[in-house]
Amino acid sequence: MSERGATVYEILRHVRPLVLNSARVVEASLRADGVSVGMRAVLEMLAEQGPMTVPDIADRLDLARQGIQRHVNDLAGLGWVESRINPAHRRSVLIATTPAGAELFARIREGELSRLDRMAAECTSEEITTALRVLAALSRDVRAEVRT
Amino acid sequence: MSERGATVYEILRHVRPLVLNSARVVEASLRADGVSVGMRAVLEMLAEQGPMTVPDIADRLDLARQGIQRHVNDLAGLGWVESRINPAHRRSVLIATTPAGAELFARIREGELSRLDRMAAECTSEEITTALRVLAALSRDVRAEVRT
DNA sequence: TCGGACATGACAACAATGATGTCATATCCA
DNA sequence: TGGATATGACATCATTGTTGTCATGTCCGA
């Protein structure tokens, strides 16, 4: 068995607790605004990529459109996102952050970034950049494997 | 805002879909044996670290002991793990893989490793090792943040 | 040695979320 | 134009993480 595959295996062993623990860390600030981690992911997508339809968000987050629709409906109920007429499609509306929603996400992101600055202090900027490249490649290939 | 923190943020953005997609990939082989991803994690811990108590497994997986107890009970019902008398504690039994359970996990792991060999082919062995180091440090620090 | 703090297994209930299915209608393409 | 597909709305279910309770066993300090 190749050493490479075994190292990738070790990486994947770390990501599950990492996702759980990072969700736990941001959970408190999110609850104060009535936002769940799923809703936060939708808000992030809209804030960074601009308005898009529900199926578009679902595709980019690798989730079913039905689940995203729930998050969008919840976010709309809270006033963080709103629908806009889609010039290219009468039935499928565009979802966009409201000014308040954009502000909320900026606040959330700022708080998270300030914590992340203190993480993995022993690693250099170059190592972290390398890790990002590896993670992105791995994520891309595993994603492709799903669609096999 | 530091570039470092932003890069770590990008890493964390990748891990959530990665966890979901990797779970989807291994899901099929697991279902054939009646094993869920949670049960697989417990089986992995016991196969690699040896017999331990339910609270021990929970601590190492960053999960509540109640959830682990469910997985252990399910695994025991399927004959993949069994309890042994704990010489150091009358009430808290040791959980261990059965020979069949150890064999099952070895089979699962072998299948997963063979897939992983083809992942992130553009990355060198050194880059993957660096990524593992960064992930481990990040995971450790985020875990510590939870307990704040 | 005793007593209180803590650990453990068993059981229960709940919330978030991912998966799946259906249906009416709109859209798109051959 | 007509059939295939996309979309929103609604519904259901399984997995799993979280939390709480209770009886009993264990451990440590006074």
Tab-separated table of C-alpha atoms (C1' of nucleotides) in Angstrom:
chain	number	residue	atom	x	y	z
A	1	MET	CA	0.000	0.000	0.000
A	2	SER	CA	1.415	3.370	-0.978
A	3	GLU	CA	2.458	5.869	1.667
A	4	ARG	CA	0.660	8.584	-0.246
A	5	GLY	CA	-2.744	6.953	0.026
A	6	ALA	CA	-2.179	6.316	3.714
A	7	THR	CA	-1.367	9.991	4.308
A	8	VAL	CA	-4.496	11.080	2.455
A	9	TYR	CA	-6.392	8.634	4.666
A	10	GLU	CA	-4.963	10.377	7.733
A	11	ILE	CA	-6.061	13.742	6.371
A	12	LEU	CA	-9.601	12.479	5.933
A	13	ARG	CA	-9.576	11.128	9.471
A	14	HIS	CA	-8.921	14.654	10.743
A	15	VAL	CA	-11.558	16.493	8.757
A	16	ARG	CA	-14.598	14.958	10.434
A	17	PRO	CA	-13.785	16.128	13.999
A	18	LEU	CA	-12.561	19.404	12.537
A	19	VAL	CA	-15.911	20.085	10.911
A	20	LEU	CA	-17.742	19.167	14.098
A	21	ASN	CA	-15.567	21.285	16.345
A	22	SER	CA	-15.519	24.315	14.070
A	23	ALA	CA	-19.305	24.129	13.877
A	24	ARG	CA	-19.427	24.052	17.672
A	25	VAL	CA	-17.210	27.119	17.924
A	26	VAL	CA	-19.274	29.307	15.613
A	27	GLU	CA	-22.548	27.890	16.880
A	28	ALA	CA	-22.957	30.306	19.782
A	29	SER	CA	-22.641	33.537	17.777
A	30	LEU	CA	-24.956	32.115	15.135
A	31	ARG	CA	-27.676	31.141	17.604
A	32	ALA	CA	-27.809	34.692	18.886
A	33	ASP	CA	-29.061	35.715	15.430
A	34	GLY	CA	-31.283	32.670	14.897
A	35	VAL	CA	-28.970	31.326	12.195
A	36	SER	CA	-27.971	27.649	11.866
A	37	VAL	CA	-24.770	26.397	10.247
A	38	GLY	CA	-26.695	25.422	7.126
A	39	MET	CA	-28.258	28.860	6.896
A	40	ARG	CA	-24.843	30.393	7.423
A	41	ALA	CA	-23.458	28.456	4.445
A	42	VAL	CA	-26.256	29.765	2.229
A	43	LEU	CA	-25.718	33.300	3.457
A	44	GLU	CA	-21.999	32.993	2.757
A	45	MET	CA	-22.603	31.803	-0.776
A	46	LEU	CA	-24.955	34.689	-1.541
A	47	ALA	CA	-22.753	37.282	0.135
A	48	GLU	CA	-19.642	36.226	-1.752
A	49	GLN	CA	-20.984	35.062	-5.101
A	50	GLY	CA	-23.932	37.395	-5.519
A	51	PRO	CA	-27.601	36.607	-6.146
A	52	MET	CA	-28.430	33.192	-7.574
A	53	THR	CA	-31.265	30.680	-7.712
A	54	VAL	CA	-31.891	27.970	-5.123
A	55	PRO	CA	-30.755	25.136	-7.441
A	56	ASP	CA	-27.556	27.082	-8.135
A	57	ILE	CA	-26.762	27.333	-4.433
A	58	ALA	CA	-27.513	23.641	-4.001
A	59	ASP	CA	-25.159	22.674	-6.828
A	60	ARG	CA	-22.300	24.732	-5.410
A	61	LEU	CA	-22.765	23.385	-1.892
A	62	ASP	CA	-23.215	19.762	-3.043
A	63	LEU	CA	-26.617	19.547	-1.427
A	64	ALA	CA	-30.135	18.791	-2.609
A	65	ARG	CA	-32.157	21.814	-3.657
A	66	GLN	CA	-34.928	20.875	-1.205
A	67	GLY	CA	-32.688	21.370	1.786
A	68	ILE	CA	-31.388	24.673	0.462
A	69	GLN	CA	-34.955	25.790	-0.121
A	70	ARG	CA	-35.645	25.272	3.582
A	71	HIS	CA	-32.641	27.369	4.568
A	72	VAL	CA	-33.584	30.105	2.102
A	73	ASN	CA	-37.156	30.165	3.384
A	74	ASP	CA	-35.910	30.409	6.965
A	75	LEU	CA	-33.446	33.169	6.076
A	76	ALA	CA	-36.165	35.051	4.213
A	77	GLY	CA	-38.425	34.770	7.247
A	78	LEU	CA	-35.719	36.412	9.313
A	79	GLY	CA	-35.156	39.155	6.750
A	80	TRP	CA	-31.587	38.202	5.877
A	81	VAL	CA	-32.316	37.305	2.238
A	82	GLU	CA	-35.017	38.246	-0.269
A	83	SER	CA	-36.135	37.064	-3.694
A	84	ARG	CA	-35.771	39.155	-6.799
A	85	ILE	CA	-37.349	38.771	-10.188
A	86	ASN	CA	-35.090	36.684	-12.426
A	87	PRO	CA	-34.872	38.363	-15.841
A	88	ALA	CA	-33.824	35.045	-17.372
A	89	HIS	CA	-36.522	32.900	-15.792
A	90	ARG	CA	-40.025	33.779	-14.685
A	91	ARG	CA	-40.520	30.863	-12.289
A	92	SER	CA	-37.067	30.576	-10.758
A	93	VAL	CA	-36.437	33.668	-8.661
A	94	LEU	CA	-33.031	34.993	-7.706
A	95	ILE	CA	-32.138	34.903	-4.021
A	96	ALA	CA	-30.048	37.784	-2.689
A	97	THR	CA	-28.921	39.006	0.705
A	98	THR	CA	-30.753	42.007	2.103
A	99	PRO	CA	-28.543	44.883	3.306
A	100	ALA	CA	-29.142	43.619	6.854
A	101	GLY	CA	-28.202	40.080	5.794
A	102	ALA	CA	-24.979	41.240	4.159
A	103	GLU	CA	-24.139	43.174	7.301
A	104	LEU	CA	-24.893	40.148	9.470
A	105	PHE	CA	-22.626	37.901	7.454
A	106	ALA	CA	-19.826	40.475	7.459
A	107	ARG	CA	-20.102	40.554	11.237
A	108	ILE	CA	-20.085	36.754	11.490
A	109	ARG	CA	-17.094	36.448	9.167
A	110	GLU	CA	-15.117	39.103	10.995
A	111	GLY	CA	-15.589	37.317	14.304
A	112	GLU	CA	-14.541	34.007	12.825
A	113	LEU	CA	-11.466	35.437	11.109
A	114	SER	CA	-10.230	36.993	14.318
A	115	ARG	CA	-10.328	33.582	15.977
A	116	LEU	CA	-8.689	31.840	13.031
A	117	ASP	CA	-5.701	34.147	13.180
A	118	ARG	CA	-4.591	32.354	16.314
A	119	MET	CA	-5.007	28.851	14.884
A	120	ALA	CA	-2.115	26.611	13.812
A	121	ALA	CA	0.374	29.251	14.878
A	122	GLU	CA	3.288	26.870	14.361
A	123	CYS	CA	2.609	26.605	10.629
A	124	THR	CA	4.045	29.053	8.141
A	125	SER	CA	1.984	30.972	5.624
A	126	GLU	CA	3.468	28.810	2.868
A	127	GLU	CA	2.498	25.584	4.607
A	128	ILE	CA	-1.046	26.793	5.087
A	129	THR	CA	-1.256	27.775	1.433
A	130	THR	CA	0.031	24.340	0.447
A	131	ALA	CA	-2.558	22.720	2.694
A	132	LEU	CA	-5.282	24.721	0.991
A	133	ARG	CA	-4.084	23.582	-2.440
A	134	VAL	CA	-4.041	19.926	-1.360
A	135	LEU	CA	-7.456	20.199	0.269
A	136	ALA	CA	-8.924	21.825	-2.833
A	137	ALA	CA	-7.533	19.079	-5.081
A	138	LEU	CA	-8.735	16.369	-2.737
A	139	SER	CA	-12.150	17.941	-2.424
A	140	ARG	CA	-12.438	18.202	-6.197
A	141	ASP	CA	-11.466	14.563	-6.795
A	142	VAL	CA	-13.670	13.148	-4.048
A	143	ARG	CA	-16.531	15.214	-5.424
A	144	ALA	CA	-15.902	13.722	-8.851
A	145	GLU	CA	-15.859	10.239	-7.314
A	146	VAL	CA	-19.363	10.794	-5.937
A	147	ARG	CA	-20.680	11.371	-9.442
A	148	THR	CA	-19.229	8.082	-10.666
B	1	MET	CA	-7.086	41.362	8.033
B	2	SER	CA	-4.164	38.948	7.803
B	3	GLU	CA	-3.719	36.787	4.738
B	4	ARG	CA	-3.014	33.827	6.986
B	5	GLY	CA	-6.382	33.889	8.702
B	6	ALA	CA	-8.106	34.255	5.345
B	7	THR	CA	-6.305	31.197	3.991
B	8	VAL	CA	-7.293	29.158	7.036
B	9	TYR	CA	-10.846	30.344	6.433
B	10	GLU	CA	-10.640	28.986	2.880
B	11	ILE	CA	-9.426	25.653	4.216
B	12	LEU	CA	-12.401	25.412	6.539
B	13	ARG	CA	-14.730	26.236	3.670
B	14	HIS	CA	-13.459	23.163	1.835
B	15	VAL	CA	-13.696	20.647	4.651
B	16	ARG	CA	-17.487	20.619	4.958
B	17	PRO	CA	-18.227	19.469	1.382
B	18	LEU	CA	-15.211	17.164	1.608
B	19	VAL	CA	-16.656	15.393	4.636
B	20	LEU	CA	-20.058	15.110	2.991
B	21	ASN	CA	-18.715	13.793	-0.298
B	22	SER	CA	-16.288	11.330	1.253
B	23	ALA	CA	-19.115	10.001	3.389
B	24	ARG	CA	-21.204	9.571	0.246
B	25	VAL	CA	-18.410	7.664	-1.467
B	26	VAL	CA	-17.904	5.126	1.305
B	27	GLU	CA	-21.600	4.924	2.092
B	28	ALA	CA	-22.406	2.241	-0.450
B	29	SER	CA	-19.843	-0.319	0.690
B	30	LEU	CA	-20.818	0.336	4.292
B	31	ARG	CA	-24.532	-0.177	3.723
B	32	ALA	CA	-23.862	-3.606	2.298
B	33	ASP	CA	-22.634	-4.630	5.752
B	34	GLY	CA	-25.266	-2.690	7.696
B	35	VAL	CA	-22.681	-0.208	8.959
B	36	SER	CA	-23.223	3.558	9.146
B	37	VAL	CA	-20.473	6.179	9.030
B	38	GLY	CA	-20.720	6.658	12.790
B	39	MET	CA	-20.416	2.948	13.395
B	40	ARG	CA	-17.465	2.843	11.012
B	41	ALA	CA	-15.678	5.508	13.068
B	42	VAL	CA	-16.145	3.474	16.245
B	43	LEU	CA	-14.953	0.312	14.533
B	44	GLU	CA	-11.891	2.169	13.246
B	45	MET	CA	-11.021	3.428	16.712
B	46	LEU	CA	-11.261	-0.040	18.241
B	47	ALA	CA	-9.401	-1.722	15.377
B	48	GLU	CA	-6.489	0.711	15.523
B	49	GLN	CA	-6.275	1.624	19.187
B	50	GLY	CA	-7.381	-1.621	20.781
B	51	PRO	CA	-10.166	-2.292	23.304
B	52	MET	CA	-11.431	0.667	25.315
B	53	THR	CA	-14.519	1.837	27.156
B	54	VAL	CA	-17.406	3.732	25.586
B	55	PRO	CA	-16.487	7.042	27.289
B	56	ASP	CA	-12.930	6.634	26.025
B	57	ILE	CA	-14.112	6.269	22.438
B	58	ALA	CA	-16.385	9.287	22.868
B	59	ASP	CA	-13.526	11.435	24.178
B	60	ARG	CA	-11.260	10.530	21.292
B	61	LEU	CA	-13.938	11.144	18.661
B	62	ASP	CA	-15.130	14.399	20.273
B	63	LEU	CA	-18.638	13.045	20.659
B	64	ALA	CA	-21.017	12.473	23.553
B	65	ARG	CA	-20.810	9.053	25.163
B	66	GLN	CA	-24.558	8.520	24.603
B	67	GLY	CA	-24.185	8.597	20.842
B	68	ILE	CA	-21.198	6.266	20.942
B	69	GLN	CA	-23.173	3.897	23.138
B	70	ARG	CA	-25.780	3.666	20.400
B	71	HIS	CA	-23.161	2.824	17.784
B	72	VAL	CA	-21.542	0.252	20.061
B	73	ASN	CA	-24.890	-1.373	20.784
B	74	ASP	CA	-25.661	-1.529	17.069
B	75	LEU	CA	-22.222	-2.944	16.256
B	76	ALA	CA	-22.601	-5.532	19.036
B	77	GLY	CA	-25.988	-6.534	17.627
B	78	LEU	CA	-24.310	-7.193	14.298
B	79	GLY	CA	-21.472	-9.146	15.899
B	80	TRP	CA	-18.688	-6.759	14.906
B	81	VAL	CA	-17.764	-5.798	18.492
B	82	GLU	CA	-18.163	-7.424	21.905
B	83	SER	CA	-17.750	-6.388	25.544
B	84	ARG	CA	-15.065	-7.768	27.765
B	85	ILE	CA	-14.706	-7.619	31.522
B	86	ASN	CA	-12.656	-4.581	32.506
B	87	PRO	CA	-10.093	-5.623	35.127
B	88	ALA	CA	-9.816	-1.991	36.235
B	89	HIS	CA	-13.522	-1.286	36.519
B	90	ARG	CA	-16.436	-3.565	37.325
B	91	ARG	CA	-19.160	-1.399	35.836
B	92	SER	CA	-17.430	0.020	32.773
B	93	VAL	CA	-16.799	-2.812	30.304
B	94	LEU	CA	-14.165	-2.802	27.602
B	95	ILE	CA	-15.388	-2.808	24.012
B	96	ALA	CA	-13.331	-4.753	21.480
B	97	THR	CA	-13.721	-5.807	17.864
B	98	THR	CA	-14.615	-9.426	17.269
B	99	PRO	CA	-12.411	-11.296	14.784
B	100	ALA	CA	-15.174	-10.827	12.217
B	101	GLY	CA	-15.325	-7.111	13.044
B	102	ALA	CA	-11.585	-6.678	12.647
B	103	GLU	CA	-11.771	-8.472	9.324
B	104	LEU	CA	-14.668	-6.285	8.207
B	105	PHE	CA	-12.808	-3.091	9.012
B	106	ALA	CA	-9.678	-4.304	7.265
B	107	ARG	CA	-11.756	-4.945	4.182
B	108	ILE	CA	-13.411	-1.516	4.395
B	109	ARG	CA	-10.082	0.237	4.852
B	110	GLU	CA	-8.442	-1.589	1.983
B	111	GLY	CA	-11.213	-0.557	-0.379
B	112	GLU	CA	-10.997	3.055	0.725
B	113	LEU	CA	-7.220	3.200	0.421
B	114	SER	CA	-7.294	1.893	-3.114
B	115	ARG	CA	-9.585	4.765	-4.081
B	116	LEU	CA	-7.535	7.342	-2.215
B	117	ASP	CA	-4.418	6.462	-4.151
B	118	ARG	CA	-5.910	8.178	-7.177
B	119	MET	CA	-6.909	11.362	-5.342
B	120	ALA	CA	-5.079	14.689	-5.647
B	121	ALA	CA	-2.674	13.151	-8.132
B	122	GLU	CA	-1.161	16.552	-8.930
B	123	CYS	CA	0.128	16.967	-5.363
B	124	THR	CA	3.496	15.623	-4.280
B	125	SER	CA	4.002	13.351	-1.319
B	126	GLU	CA	5.651	16.225	0.527
B	127	GLU	CA	2.742	18.551	-0.079
B	128	ILE	CA	0.284	15.978	1.196
B	129	THR	CA	2.386	15.432	4.301
B	130	THR	CA	2.496	19.199	4.874
B	131	ALA	CA	-1.272	19.354	4.478
B	132	LEU	CA	-1.665	16.631	7.095
B	133	ARG	CA	0.551	18.568	9.533
B	134	VAL	CA	-1.427	21.762	9.024
B	135	LEU	CA	-4.754	19.944	9.363
B	136	ALA	CA	-3.607	18.246	12.557
B	137	ALA	CA	-2.512	21.568	14.075
B	138	LEU	CA	-5.717	23.263	13.011
B	139	SER	CA	-7.836	20.420	14.312
B	140	ARG	CA	-6.023	20.510	17.642
B	141	ASP	CA	-6.432	24.272	18.069
B	142	VAL	CA	-10.075	24.356	17.026
B	143	ARG	CA	-10.708	21.492	19.419
B	144	ALA	CA	-9.089	23.506	22.187
B	145	GLU	CA	-11.246	26.508	21.272
B	146	VAL	CA	-14.380	24.417	21.833
B	147	ARG	CA	-13.330	23.784	25.412
B	148	THR	CA	-12.974	27.508	26.084
C	1	DT	C1'	-13.323	4.307	56.922
C	2	DC	C1'	-16.701	7.155	55.461
C	3	DG	C1'	-19.080	10.383	52.538
C	4	DG	C1'	-19.611	13.152	48.768
C	5	DA	C1'	-18.158	14.015	43.977
C	6	DC	C1'	-17.827	11.905	39.803
C	7	DA	C1'	-18.237	8.104	36.187
C	8	DT	C1'	-21.013	4.828	33.724
C	9	DG	C1'	-24.752	2.336	31.326
C	10	DA	C1'	-29.429	2.545	30.167
C	11	DC	C1'	-33.185	5.003	28.512
C	12	DA	C1'	-35.569	8.926	26.585
C	13	DA	C1'	-36.625	13.050	23.895
C	14	DC	C1'	-35.440	16.544	20.690
C	15	DA	C1'	-33.204	19.355	16.797
C	16	DA	C1'	-30.527	19.864	12.625
C	17	DT	C1'	-29.882	18.140	8.405
C	18	DG	C1'	-29.260	15.153	4.486
C	19	DA	C1'	-32.036	12.031	1.402
C	20	DT	C1'	-35.985	11.006	-1.203
C	21	DG	C1'	-40.459	11.386	-3.330
C	22	DT	C1'	-44.516	13.787	-5.430
C	23	DC	C1'	-47.043	17.268	-7.994
C	24	DA	C1'	-48.312	21.304	-10.680
C	25	DT	C1'	-46.390	24.448	-13.579
C	26	DA	C1'	-42.804	26.872	-16.200
C	27	DT	C1'	-39.118	26.513	-19.365
C	28	DC	C1'	-36.342	24.761	-23.006
C	29	DC	C1'	-34.965	22.230	-26.949
C	30	DA	C1'	-35.402	19.160	-30.916
D	1	DT	C1'	-45.531	22.207	-31.142
D	2	DG	C1'	-44.689	18.514	-27.883
D	3	DG	C1'	-41.997	15.968	-24.808
D	4	DA	C1'	-38.167	16.288	-21.547
D	5	DT	C1'	-36.510	18.849	-17.958
D	6	DA	C1'	-36.343	22.443	-14.225
D	7	DT	C1'	-38.444	24.614	-10.328
D	8	DG	C1'	-40.990	25.684	-6.058
D	9	DA	C1'	-43.836	23.786	-2.650
D	10	DC	C1'	-44.881	20.252	0.358
D	11	DA	C1'	-44.112	15.969	2.708
D	12	DT	C1'	-41.701	12.074	4.914
D	13	DC	C1'	-37.872	9.598	6.819
D	14	DA	C1'	-33.098	8.213	8.693
D	15	DT	C1'	-28.892	9.549	10.728
D	16	DT	C1'	-26.782	11.686	14.137
D	17	DG	C1'	-25.446	15.232	17.451
D	18	DT	C1'	-27.321	17.220	21.850
D	19	DT	C1'	-29.300	17.144	26.241
D	20	DG	C1'	-31.426	15.290	30.341
D	21	DT	C1'	-32.444	11.754	33.944
D	22	DC	C1'	-31.623	7.920	37.047
D	23	DA	C1'	-29.599	4.087	39.526
D	24	DT	C1'	-25.372	2.286	40.598
D	25	DG	C1'	-20.393	1.765	40.720
D	26	DT	C1'	-15.934	4.025	41.592
D	27	DC	C1'	-12.633	7.123	43.511
D	28	DC	C1'	-10.502	10.502	46.420
D	29	DG	C1'	-9.919	13.411	50.326
D	30	DA	C1'	-11.124	14.322	55.105
